[in-house]
Amino acid sequence: MSTPFYVSPQQAMADRAEYARKGIARGRSLVVLQYADGIVFVGENPSRALHKFSEIYDRIGFAAAGKYNEYENLRIGGVRYADLRGYTYDRDDVTARGLANVYAQTLGTIFSSAAEKPYEVELVVAEVGETPEGDQIYRLPHDGSIVDEHGSVAVGGNAEQISTYLDQRHEDGMSLADALKLAVQALSRDTNGTQREIPAERLEVAVLDRTRPQKRKFKRIVGRQLGRLLEVDGASTEAESSEEE
Amino acid sequence: MDFLSDHQPELLPGKRQLPPVQGVIEAPHGTTIVAVTFPGGVVLAGDRRATMGNMIAQRDIEKVFPADEYSAVGIAGTAGLAVEMVKLFQLELEHFEKVEGAQLSLEGKANRLSTMIRSNLGMAMQGLAVVPLFAGFDVDRAKGRIFSYDVTGGRSEESGYASTGSGSIFARGAMKKLFRDDLTEDQATTLVIQALYDAADDDSATGGPDVARRIYPIVTVITEDGFRRLTDDESSEIARSILERRMEQPDGPRAALL
């Protein structure tokens, strides 16, 4: 009988974290930003059908980077959790904090269980409040920790660079068009610092809009509406770049 | 619902053990619901009275609910069970939409409601029946459609107008005489309140417009733009103008003899 190699727990965890991080880094990044009337999700997504963003409940949205089948699984789990909560108690009793906790538990268990491979996903759970102060954004890395974020957050391959870029430029109370413009700029910066063009057809955009009269605040922005917002965007970009010069 | 029945079956109406009872259980009942289609949409309306035997249990009950963006359901029968059924139905439509990323077809929604009514058959046999009326805007065919049900879950699509509940016979008679193919939205909302007035006129379990308490029927309109419930001001205005006309003609508008 051969003796198995000894691997220290530190090494084992580091290897698993490394594996998960590499998996997430292969995917494209996405950003979540607060703006005056809510929270906007922006990502580059060539597919029209396989969404990175989704509605979980009235005020709660979900964004994920990494492996599709794994985050889709978590998304459906989240919708089930939220719907069951809301049906058993009341719609107001479904909160992003509760949901983020459930996700953290799930991801944490999977990450530390030796029998399973760690999930290669990074999630964002966001809840829009009655006022900007009430907005909540949670980032959930692959290992099951929770990070409470404010203003802007980026996940996925190039996340660190993008979030630094966003942190420097994001302000409270931006308009939707401005926030969208900033997000697209951040996403279109390559690792080596060069800008590339992301056409509107390759953008996936969704908002949690607190001014929506319906109970369900989540809305995808597509087609003409997106084009219109980006146009405003284009004009103000030019204005701003000329200012910078 | 499948998920619920696996994980928490006690939350579902059909799975409960019923205590053996003698006679009929006294519980609040809802009463008359009417629906009318018009080119471009459908109107669904209900009176506000709930009765318990001979007693009026509630004067301002709401019996018409949005099911989702493009459909609504009105309920007649045992109020408690019916409201629960509607809640579950709303949940299921929303859940499907979120998980699949697309809405169910109107036909699919109507079928789902049918299954839910059927699962309540045991209760219905003990006198706790729920008989809804389902109306919605079919986005694919671009028209309003109405589905009516019986206690066993039998589903039939109605053309033009339909009613359910204890005052439904009278409401249907009124609608039969007033309905035309080319109604406008305003005419359709007036028509349903006329029909409810006639139902309340002849059925003790249906409530008419209550001017003193400012309680008026709930009227909802579903069009291409989605579900909309008329505000209290809008429905009170229609109800008041009908009342005014009825001061002169208590039986309401007269249809031509031939």
Short mmCIF file of C-alpha atoms in Angstrom, two decimals:
data_model
loop_
_atom_site.label_atom_id
_atom_site.label_comp_id
_atom_site.label_asym_id
_atom_site.label_seq_id
_atom_site.Cartn_x
_atom_site.Cartn_y
_atom_site.Cartn_z
CA MET A 1 0.00 0.00 0.00
CA SER A 2 1.39 3.36 -0.98
CA THR A 3 1.38 6.20 1.53
CA PRO A 4 -0.51 9.27 0.22
CA PHE A 5 1.52 12.44 -0.07
CA TYR A 6 1.06 14.84 2.79
CA VAL A 7 -0.39 18.19 1.70
CA SER A 8 -0.65 20.86 4.37
CA PRO A 9 -4.13 22.38 4.80
CA GLN A 10 -2.75 25.82 3.98
CA GLN A 11 -1.37 24.52 0.72
CA ALA A 12 -4.60 22.68 -0.11
CA MET A 13 -6.70 25.81 0.44
CA ALA A 14 -4.30 27.99 -1.47
CA ASP A 15 -4.45 25.57 -4.40
CA ARG A 16 -8.23 25.55 -4.39
CA ALA A 17 -8.37 29.34 -4.20
CA GLU A 18 -5.91 29.58 -7.04
CA TYR A 19 -8.00 27.18 -9.11
CA ALA A 20 -11.20 29.16 -8.50
CA ARG A 21 -9.55 32.51 -9.19
CA LYS A 22 -8.15 31.28 -12.49
CA GLY A 23 -11.55 30.02 -13.53
CA ILE A 24 -13.19 33.36 -12.71
CA ALA A 25 -10.43 35.31 -14.45
CA ARG A 26 -11.18 33.53 -17.72
CA GLY A 27 -14.62 35.16 -17.86
CA ARG A 28 -15.31 38.73 -18.80
CA SER A 29 -15.65 41.31 -16.05
CA LEU A 30 -18.82 43.09 -15.08
CA VAL A 31 -19.51 46.10 -12.94
CA VAL A 32 -22.29 47.19 -10.61
CA LEU A 33 -22.68 50.90 -9.88
CA GLN A 34 -24.96 53.01 -7.76
CA TYR A 35 -26.58 55.95 -9.52
CA ALA A 36 -29.07 58.57 -8.39
CA ASP A 37 -32.23 56.48 -8.98
CA GLY A 38 -30.90 53.03 -8.27
CA ILE A 39 -28.28 50.49 -9.17
CA VAL A 40 -27.04 49.68 -12.67
CA PHE A 41 -25.45 46.40 -13.83
CA VAL A 42 -23.18 46.56 -16.87
CA GLY A 43 -21.22 43.76 -18.48
CA GLU A 44 -19.87 42.62 -21.78
CA ASN A 45 -21.85 39.64 -22.92
CA PRO A 46 -21.91 38.42 -26.52
CA SER A 47 -24.90 36.19 -25.80
CA ARG A 48 -28.46 37.54 -25.85
CA ALA A 49 -29.90 34.53 -24.09
CA LEU A 50 -27.41 33.55 -21.39
CA HIS A 51 -27.69 36.38 -18.93
CA LYS A 52 -25.14 37.43 -16.36
CA PHE A 53 -27.66 39.58 -14.51
CA SER A 54 -31.00 38.54 -13.21
CA GLU A 55 -33.90 39.54 -11.04
CA ILE A 56 -34.12 37.70 -7.74
CA TYR A 57 -36.96 39.55 -6.07
CA ASP A 58 -38.76 42.91 -5.98
CA ARG A 59 -35.73 44.98 -5.05
CA ILE A 60 -32.95 42.46 -5.37
CA GLY A 61 -30.74 41.83 -8.37
CA PHE A 62 -28.02 39.29 -9.03
CA ALA A 63 -24.83 39.47 -11.08
CA ALA A 64 -22.27 36.76 -11.61
CA ALA A 65 -18.94 36.22 -13.28
CA GLY A 66 -17.34 32.86 -13.88
CA LYS A 67 -18.71 29.52 -14.97
CA TYR A 68 -22.22 29.71 -16.41
CA ASN A 69 -23.62 26.40 -15.19
CA GLU A 70 -22.42 27.05 -11.66
CA TYR A 71 -23.78 30.55 -11.25
CA GLU A 72 -27.02 29.65 -13.02
CA ASN A 73 -27.46 26.98 -10.39
CA LEU A 74 -26.89 29.53 -7.62
CA ARG A 75 -29.22 32.01 -9.30
CA ILE A 76 -32.11 29.55 -9.44
CA GLY A 77 -31.41 28.62 -5.84
CA GLY A 78 -31.63 32.29 -4.95
CA VAL A 79 -34.92 32.81 -6.78
CA ARG A 80 -36.35 29.80 -4.97
CA TYR A 81 -35.12 31.00 -1.61
CA ALA A 82 -36.56 34.47 -2.17
CA ASP A 83 -39.92 33.30 -3.53
CA LEU A 84 -40.35 30.82 -0.72
CA ARG A 85 -39.49 33.45 1.88
CA GLY A 86 -41.84 35.98 0.34
CA TYR A 87 -44.69 33.48 0.12
CA THR A 88 -44.28 32.13 3.64
CA TYR A 89 -43.89 35.52 5.32
CA ASP A 90 -44.21 38.75 3.38
CA ARG A 91 -42.62 40.35 0.36
CA ASP A 92 -40.84 42.82 2.65
CA ASP A 93 -39.14 40.00 4.51
CA VAL A 94 -36.91 39.10 1.58
CA THR A 95 -33.65 41.00 1.96
CA ALA A 96 -30.34 41.07 0.12
CA ARG A 97 -28.55 40.47 3.41
CA GLY A 98 -30.43 37.23 3.99
CA LEU A 99 -29.82 36.10 0.46
CA ALA A 100 -26.12 37.01 0.58
CA ASN A 101 -25.82 34.97 3.75
CA VAL A 102 -27.34 31.94 2.08
CA TYR A 103 -24.97 32.31 -0.87
CA ALA A 104 -22.00 32.74 1.44
CA GLN A 105 -22.93 29.57 3.30
CA THR A 106 -23.33 27.63 0.08
CA LEU A 107 -20.11 28.87 -1.49
CA GLY A 108 -18.18 28.44 1.76
CA THR A 109 -19.34 24.86 2.23
CA ILE A 110 -18.48 23.93 -1.33
CA PHE A 111 -15.13 25.66 -1.12
CA SER A 112 -13.98 23.87 2.00
CA SER A 113 -15.46 20.46 1.24
CA ALA A 114 -12.66 18.26 -0.06
CA ALA A 115 -15.02 16.08 -2.07
CA GLU A 116 -16.16 18.89 -4.37
CA LYS A 117 -14.25 21.19 -6.64
CA PRO A 118 -14.65 24.84 -5.63
CA TYR A 119 -17.15 26.89 -7.63
CA GLU A 120 -15.46 29.19 -10.12
CA VAL A 121 -17.85 32.07 -9.58
CA GLU A 122 -17.94 35.51 -8.05
CA LEU A 123 -21.35 36.97 -7.27
CA VAL A 124 -22.84 40.35 -6.59
CA VAL A 125 -26.15 40.67 -4.76
CA ALA A 126 -27.64 44.16 -4.80
CA GLU A 127 -30.76 45.59 -3.22
CA VAL A 128 -32.15 48.99 -4.10
CA GLY A 129 -33.54 51.00 -1.20
CA GLU A 130 -36.10 53.80 -0.99
CA THR A 131 -33.19 56.27 -0.94
CA PRO A 132 -29.58 55.95 -2.15
CA GLU A 133 -28.53 55.50 1.49
CA GLY A 134 -30.68 52.39 1.64
CA ASP A 135 -28.92 50.69 -1.28
CA GLN A 136 -26.97 47.58 -0.42
CA ILE A 137 -24.35 45.86 -2.55
CA TYR A 138 -22.66 42.64 -1.48
CA ARG A 139 -19.80 40.98 -3.30
CA LEU A 140 -19.35 37.26 -2.73
CA PRO A 141 -16.02 35.81 -3.80
CA HIS A 142 -15.58 32.10 -4.53
CA ASP A 143 -14.57 31.17 -0.95
CA GLY A 144 -17.80 32.18 0.76
CA SER A 145 -16.76 35.47 2.29
CA ILE A 146 -18.99 38.54 2.02
CA VAL A 147 -17.78 42.02 1.19
CA ASP A 148 -20.14 44.92 1.79
CA GLU A 149 -19.50 47.37 -1.07
CA HIS A 150 -20.49 50.98 -1.64
CA GLY A 151 -20.62 53.01 -4.81
CA SER A 152 -19.14 50.66 -7.32
CA VAL A 153 -17.94 47.09 -7.56
CA ALA A 154 -16.30 45.02 -10.28
CA VAL A 155 -16.01 41.24 -10.50
CA GLY A 156 -14.45 38.88 -13.04
CA GLY A 157 -11.16 38.66 -14.83
CA ASN A 158 -9.85 42.16 -14.72
CA ALA A 159 -11.68 43.17 -11.57
CA GLU A 160 -8.92 44.78 -9.59
CA GLN A 161 -7.85 47.18 -12.29
CA ILE A 162 -11.44 48.06 -13.15
CA SER A 163 -12.47 48.70 -9.57
CA THR A 164 -9.50 50.98 -9.01
CA TYR A 165 -10.52 52.90 -12.11
CA LEU A 166 -14.12 53.08 -10.90
CA ASP A 167 -13.23 54.07 -7.34
CA GLN A 168 -11.37 57.08 -8.64
CA ARG A 169 -14.19 58.29 -10.87
CA HIS A 170 -17.47 57.16 -9.36
CA GLU A 171 -19.51 59.80 -7.54
CA ASP A 172 -22.73 59.58 -5.60
CA GLY A 173 -25.83 60.82 -7.37
CA MET A 174 -24.66 60.22 -10.96
CA SER A 175 -27.32 60.08 -13.65
CA LEU A 176 -28.01 56.72 -15.31
CA ALA A 177 -26.36 57.83 -18.56
CA ASP A 178 -23.25 59.03 -16.72
CA ALA A 179 -22.98 55.86 -14.67
CA LEU A 180 -23.42 53.76 -17.80
CA LYS A 181 -20.77 55.75 -19.59
CA LEU A 182 -18.33 55.31 -16.73
CA ALA A 183 -19.05 51.58 -16.59
CA VAL A 184 -18.45 51.10 -20.32
CA GLN A 185 -15.24 53.08 -20.13
CA ALA A 186 -14.04 50.96 -17.25
CA LEU A 187 -14.93 47.72 -19.00
CA SER A 188 -13.30 48.68 -22.28
CA ARG A 189 -9.88 49.25 -20.74
CA ASP A 190 -7.57 46.35 -21.46
CA THR A 191 -5.05 44.98 -19.00
CA ASN A 192 -2.26 46.88 -20.72
CA GLY A 193 -4.16 50.14 -20.44
CA THR A 194 -5.35 50.51 -24.05
CA GLN A 195 -8.99 51.33 -24.81
CA ARG A 196 -11.05 49.18 -27.12
CA GLU A 197 -14.57 49.66 -28.41
CA ILE A 198 -17.45 47.58 -27.03
CA PRO A 199 -20.44 47.85 -29.37
CA ALA A 200 -23.91 48.23 -27.80
CA GLU A 201 -24.97 44.78 -29.07
CA ARG A 202 -22.32 43.18 -26.90
CA LEU A 203 -23.40 44.99 -23.75
CA GLU A 204 -25.75 43.54 -21.21
CA VAL A 205 -27.32 46.27 -19.09
CA ALA A 206 -29.92 46.03 -16.34
CA VAL A 207 -31.11 48.38 -13.62
CA LEU A 208 -32.80 48.24 -10.27
CA ASP A 209 -34.76 51.46 -10.59
CA ARG A 210 -36.31 52.75 -7.38
CA THR A 211 -38.57 55.15 -9.32
CA ARG A 212 -40.38 52.31 -11.11
CA PRO A 213 -44.03 52.31 -10.02
CA GLN A 214 -44.24 48.49 -9.99
CA LYS A 215 -43.18 46.41 -7.04
CA ARG A 216 -40.55 44.69 -9.13
CA LYS A 217 -37.78 47.21 -9.68
CA PHE A 218 -35.53 45.12 -11.93
CA LYS A 219 -35.50 46.00 -15.61
CA ARG A 220 -33.27 45.09 -18.52
CA ILE A 221 -32.18 47.93 -20.76
CA VAL A 222 -32.00 46.76 -24.34
CA GLY A 223 -32.25 47.91 -27.95
CA ARG A 224 -33.34 51.44 -28.56
CA GLN A 225 -33.40 52.52 -24.93
CA LEU A 226 -29.79 51.40 -24.50
CA GLY A 227 -28.82 53.11 -27.75
CA ARG A 228 -30.42 56.33 -26.54
CA LEU A 229 -28.59 56.23 -23.23
CA LEU A 230 -25.30 55.50 -24.95
CA GLU A 231 -25.86 58.38 -27.32
CA VAL A 232 -26.21 60.82 -24.45
CA ASP A 233 -23.19 58.98 -23.22
CA GLY A 234 -21.21 59.60 -26.41
CA ALA A 235 -21.95 63.32 -26.39
CA SER A 236 -20.95 63.80 -22.77
CA THR A 237 -17.82 61.67 -23.24
CA GLU A 238 -16.65 64.03 -25.92
CA ALA A 239 -17.46 67.02 -23.76
CA GLU A 240 -15.55 65.55 -20.88
CA SER A 241 -12.50 64.50 -22.88
CA SER A 242 -12.23 67.98 -24.33
CA GLU A 243 -12.39 69.30 -20.78
CA GLU A 244 -9.59 67.01 -19.75
CA GLU A 245 -7.43 68.27 -22.56
CA MET B 1 -45.32 24.57 -7.04
CA ASP B 2 -43.47 21.33 -7.75
CA PHE B 3 -40.59 22.62 -5.68
CA LEU B 4 -42.97 23.55 -2.86
CA SER B 5 -44.68 20.18 -2.87
CA ASP B 6 -41.28 18.50 -2.48
CA HIS B 7 -39.95 20.77 0.22
CA GLN B 8 -42.81 22.29 2.16
CA PRO B 9 -46.01 20.52 1.15
CA GLU B 10 -47.89 22.00 4.11
CA LEU B 11 -47.83 25.37 2.32
CA LEU B 12 -49.95 24.05 -0.53
CA PRO B 13 -53.72 24.15 -0.34
CA GLY B 14 -54.42 20.70 -1.78
CA LYS B 15 -52.26 18.76 0.65
CA ARG B 16 -54.02 19.55 3.89
CA GLN B 17 -55.86 17.03 5.98
CA LEU B 18 -59.45 18.12 6.44
CA PRO B 19 -61.14 17.63 9.76
CA PRO B 20 -64.37 15.64 9.47
CA VAL B 21 -67.24 18.13 9.54
CA GLN B 22 -70.98 18.03 9.81
CA GLY B 23 -72.81 20.17 7.30
CA VAL B 24 -71.36 23.20 5.58
CA ILE B 25 -68.57 25.26 7.13
CA GLU B 26 -69.47 28.91 7.56
CA ALA B 27 -66.70 31.02 6.10
CA PRO B 28 -66.76 34.29 4.20
CA HIS B 29 -67.66 33.90 0.55
CA GLY B 30 -66.90 36.20 -2.35
CA THR B 31 -69.58 36.79 -4.95
CA THR B 32 -69.83 38.34 -8.43
CA ILE B 33 -67.01 38.76 -10.94
CA VAL B 34 -67.51 39.88 -14.53
CA ALA B 35 -65.21 40.23 -17.53
CA VAL B 36 -65.65 41.79 -20.96
CA THR B 37 -63.30 41.92 -23.91
CA PHE B 38 -62.95 44.90 -26.20
CA PRO B 39 -60.72 45.43 -29.22
CA GLY B 40 -57.29 45.98 -27.66
CA GLY B 41 -57.82 44.40 -24.28
CA VAL B 42 -60.05 43.02 -21.58
CA VAL B 43 -61.79 44.39 -18.49
CA LEU B 44 -62.19 42.38 -15.30
CA ALA B 45 -64.28 43.70 -12.41
CA GLY B 46 -65.74 42.54 -9.13
CA ASP B 47 -68.09 43.76 -6.43
CA ARG B 48 -66.86 44.33 -2.88
CA ARG B 49 -69.14 42.22 -0.71
CA ALA B 50 -68.26 39.07 1.23
CA THR B 51 -71.05 37.15 2.93
CA MET B 52 -71.21 34.51 5.63
CA GLY B 53 -74.60 32.90 5.34
CA ASN B 54 -77.10 35.73 5.59
CA MET B 55 -74.64 38.11 7.13
CA ILE B 56 -72.48 40.58 5.26
CA ALA B 57 -69.01 39.66 6.46
CA GLN B 58 -67.10 42.43 4.75
CA ARG B 59 -68.12 45.43 2.67
CA ASP B 60 -64.82 46.31 1.07
CA ILE B 61 -63.20 42.99 0.22
CA GLU B 62 -61.02 42.92 -2.90
CA LYS B 63 -61.69 40.05 -5.23
CA VAL B 64 -59.80 41.02 -8.36
CA PHE B 65 -56.03 40.65 -8.35
CA PRO B 66 -53.28 41.10 -10.90
CA ALA B 67 -51.76 37.70 -11.67
CA ASP B 68 -48.82 39.24 -13.49
CA GLU B 69 -48.15 42.10 -15.89
CA TYR B 70 -50.62 40.86 -18.53
CA SER B 71 -53.28 38.96 -16.66
CA ALA B 72 -55.63 39.20 -13.73
CA VAL B 73 -57.79 36.83 -11.77
CA GLY B 74 -61.11 37.46 -10.07
CA ILE B 75 -62.38 35.06 -7.45
CA ALA B 76 -65.75 33.80 -6.31
CA GLY B 77 -66.11 31.28 -3.53
CA THR B 78 -64.54 30.85 -0.12
CA ALA B 79 -62.54 34.01 0.39
CA GLY B 80 -59.71 32.67 2.52
CA LEU B 81 -58.91 29.78 0.20
CA ALA B 82 -59.36 31.89 -2.89
CA VAL B 83 -56.96 34.57 -1.74
CA GLU B 84 -54.40 31.91 -0.92
CA MET B 85 -54.86 30.33 -4.33
CA VAL B 86 -54.33 33.68 -6.02
CA LYS B 87 -51.20 34.30 -3.98
CA LEU B 88 -49.80 30.95 -4.99
CA PHE B 89 -50.75 31.54 -8.60
CA GLN B 90 -49.05 34.94 -8.66
CA LEU B 91 -45.98 33.41 -7.06
CA GLU B 92 -45.85 30.66 -9.61
CA LEU B 93 -46.11 32.96 -12.62
CA GLU B 94 -43.42 35.24 -11.22
CA HIS B 95 -41.19 32.32 -10.32
CA PHE B 96 -41.47 30.83 -13.79
CA GLU B 97 -40.71 34.17 -15.37
CA LYS B 98 -37.60 34.71 -13.27
CA VAL B 99 -36.21 31.21 -13.62
CA GLU B 100 -36.92 30.78 -17.32
CA GLY B 101 -36.36 34.39 -18.31
CA ALA B 102 -39.65 34.44 -20.27
CA GLN B 103 -43.34 34.71 -19.43
CA LEU B 104 -45.67 31.75 -19.64
CA SER B 105 -48.10 31.91 -22.55
CA LEU B 106 -51.62 33.02 -21.61
CA GLU B 107 -52.84 29.52 -22.38
CA GLY B 108 -50.13 28.13 -20.07
CA LYS B 109 -51.22 30.41 -17.25
CA ALA B 110 -54.87 29.40 -17.72
CA ASN B 111 -53.91 25.71 -17.60
CA ARG B 112 -51.89 26.18 -14.46
CA LEU B 113 -54.84 27.81 -12.71
CA SER B 114 -56.98 24.88 -13.80
CA THR B 115 -54.65 22.43 -12.04
CA MET B 116 -54.74 24.50 -8.89
CA ILE B 117 -58.53 24.53 -8.79
CA ARG B 118 -58.59 20.78 -9.33
CA SER B 119 -56.26 20.25 -6.38
CA ASN B 120 -58.88 22.00 -4.25
CA LEU B 121 -61.62 19.55 -5.24
CA GLY B 122 -61.66 17.83 -1.84
CA MET B 123 -62.42 21.11 -0.12
CA ALA B 124 -64.95 22.04 -2.79
CA MET B 125 -66.88 18.86 -1.99
CA GLN B 126 -67.20 20.11 1.59
CA GLY B 127 -68.61 23.41 0.44
CA LEU B 128 -65.34 25.36 0.30
CA ALA B 129 -65.25 25.88 -3.44
CA VAL B 130 -63.16 28.43 -5.29
CA VAL B 131 -64.26 29.40 -8.79
CA PRO B 132 -62.12 32.07 -10.42
CA LEU B 133 -62.40 33.97 -13.65
CA PHE B 134 -59.14 34.53 -15.47
CA ALA B 135 -58.61 37.33 -17.97
CA GLY B 136 -55.51 38.45 -19.74
CA PHE B 137 -54.00 40.08 -22.76
CA ASP B 138 -52.50 37.53 -25.13
CA VAL B 139 -49.30 39.19 -26.30
CA ASP B 140 -48.83 36.74 -29.17
CA ARG B 141 -52.32 37.17 -30.62
CA ALA B 142 -52.62 40.82 -29.51
CA LYS B 143 -56.10 40.50 -28.00
CA GLY B 144 -57.84 40.15 -24.67
CA ARG B 145 -59.07 36.69 -23.66
CA ILE B 146 -61.25 35.34 -20.86
CA PHE B 147 -61.20 31.87 -19.27
CA SER B 148 -63.86 30.58 -16.94
CA TYR B 149 -63.65 27.54 -14.66
CA ASP B 150 -65.80 25.12 -12.75
CA VAL B 151 -65.03 23.54 -9.35
CA THR B 152 -63.44 20.47 -10.92
CA GLY B 153 -60.89 22.58 -12.73
CA GLY B 154 -62.67 22.40 -16.09
CA ARG B 155 -61.55 25.34 -18.18
CA SER B 156 -63.33 27.00 -21.05
CA GLU B 157 -62.50 30.05 -23.03
CA GLU B 158 -65.31 32.58 -23.26
CA SER B 159 -65.81 34.86 -26.19
CA GLY B 160 -66.90 38.41 -25.44
CA TYR B 161 -68.05 38.31 -21.84
CA ALA B 162 -68.23 36.01 -18.83
CA SER B 163 -69.19 36.05 -15.18
CA THR B 164 -68.83 33.90 -12.09
CA GLY B 165 -70.21 33.86 -8.56
CA SER B 166 -73.69 33.93 -7.05
CA GLY B 167 -74.82 37.01 -8.99
CA SER B 168 -73.34 35.75 -12.24
CA ILE B 169 -76.66 34.80 -13.84
CA PHE B 170 -78.01 38.32 -13.50
CA ALA B 171 -74.72 39.89 -14.56
CA ARG B 172 -74.57 37.66 -17.60
CA GLY B 173 -78.10 38.62 -18.60
CA ALA B 174 -77.17 42.28 -18.40
CA MET B 175 -73.97 41.82 -20.36
CA LYS B 176 -75.73 39.78 -23.03
CA LYS B 177 -77.96 42.76 -23.76
CA LEU B 178 -75.26 45.40 -23.56
CA PHE B 179 -72.27 43.74 -25.19
CA ARG B 180 -71.09 44.69 -28.65
CA ASP B 181 -67.94 43.79 -30.58
CA ASP B 182 -66.72 47.33 -30.98
CA LEU B 183 -66.71 48.62 -27.42
CA THR B 184 -64.14 51.20 -26.43
CA GLU B 185 -62.23 50.86 -23.17
CA ASP B 186 -64.48 53.43 -21.47
CA GLN B 187 -67.62 51.70 -22.69
CA ALA B 188 -66.32 48.35 -21.50
CA THR B 189 -65.62 49.69 -18.00
CA THR B 190 -69.10 51.20 -17.90
CA LEU B 191 -70.60 47.93 -19.08
CA VAL B 192 -69.03 45.87 -16.30
CA ILE B 193 -70.26 48.27 -13.62
CA GLN B 194 -73.75 48.16 -15.16
CA ALA B 195 -73.62 44.36 -15.03
CA LEU B 196 -72.45 44.40 -11.41
CA TYR B 197 -75.25 46.83 -10.56
CA ASP B 198 -77.79 44.45 -12.06
CA ALA B 199 -76.25 41.52 -10.18
CA ALA B 200 -76.42 43.45 -6.90
CA ASP B 201 -80.00 44.43 -7.75
CA ASP B 202 -81.20 40.84 -7.79
CA ASP B 203 -78.66 38.92 -5.71
CA SER B 204 -78.44 39.60 -1.99
CA ALA B 205 -74.86 38.34 -1.79
CA THR B 206 -73.55 40.88 -4.27
CA GLY B 207 -72.88 44.44 -3.18
CA GLY B 208 -73.78 47.46 -5.27
CA PRO B 209 -71.90 50.75 -5.30
CA ASP B 210 -71.91 52.10 -1.74
CA VAL B 211 -72.10 55.87 -2.13
CA ALA B 212 -72.26 56.66 1.58
CA ARG B 213 -69.11 54.70 2.39
CA ARG B 214 -67.44 55.46 -0.93
CA ILE B 215 -66.96 51.80 -1.75
CA TYR B 216 -67.12 51.13 -5.47
CA PRO B 217 -66.48 48.02 -7.56
CA ILE B 218 -62.90 47.17 -8.43
CA VAL B 219 -62.34 47.56 -12.15
CA THR B 220 -59.13 46.46 -13.86
CA VAL B 221 -58.12 46.90 -17.46
CA ILE B 222 -55.48 44.81 -19.23
CA THR B 223 -54.15 46.00 -22.56
CA GLU B 224 -50.94 45.91 -24.51
CA ASP B 225 -49.54 48.30 -21.90
CA GLY B 226 -50.18 45.82 -19.13
CA PHE B 227 -52.38 45.64 -16.09
CA ARG B 228 -54.04 48.75 -14.70
CA ARG B 229 -56.53 49.12 -11.89
CA LEU B 230 -58.90 52.04 -12.16
CA THR B 231 -58.40 54.49 -9.33
CA ASP B 232 -61.18 54.98 -6.80
CA ASP B 233 -61.97 58.33 -8.40
CA GLU B 234 -62.33 56.81 -11.86
CA SER B 235 -64.59 53.96 -10.78
CA SER B 236 -66.63 56.20 -8.51
CA GLU B 237 -67.22 58.57 -11.40
CA ILE B 238 -68.56 55.76 -13.60
CA ALA B 239 -70.63 54.34 -10.76
CA ARG B 240 -72.10 57.74 -9.95
CA SER B 241 -73.07 58.46 -13.52
CA ILE B 242 -74.75 55.05 -13.69
CA LEU B 243 -76.58 55.76 -10.43
CA GLU B 244 -77.78 59.07 -11.78
CA ARG B 245 -79.26 57.44 -14.88
CA ARG B 246 -80.83 54.73 -12.74
CA MET B 247 -82.67 57.38 -10.74
CA GLU B 248 -84.78 57.84 -13.87
CA GLN B 249 -84.60 54.27 -15.17
CA PRO B 250 -84.14 51.89 -12.22
CA ASP B 251 -83.69 48.89 -14.50
CA GLY B 252 -80.88 50.45 -16.46
CA PRO B 253 -80.46 50.96 -20.20
CA ARG B 254 -83.05 49.26 -22.41
CA ALA B 255 -82.06 47.14 -25.37
CA ALA B 256 -84.00 47.29 -28.65
CA LEU B 257 -86.86 44.79 -28.87
CA LEU B 258 -86.00 43.48 -32.28
#
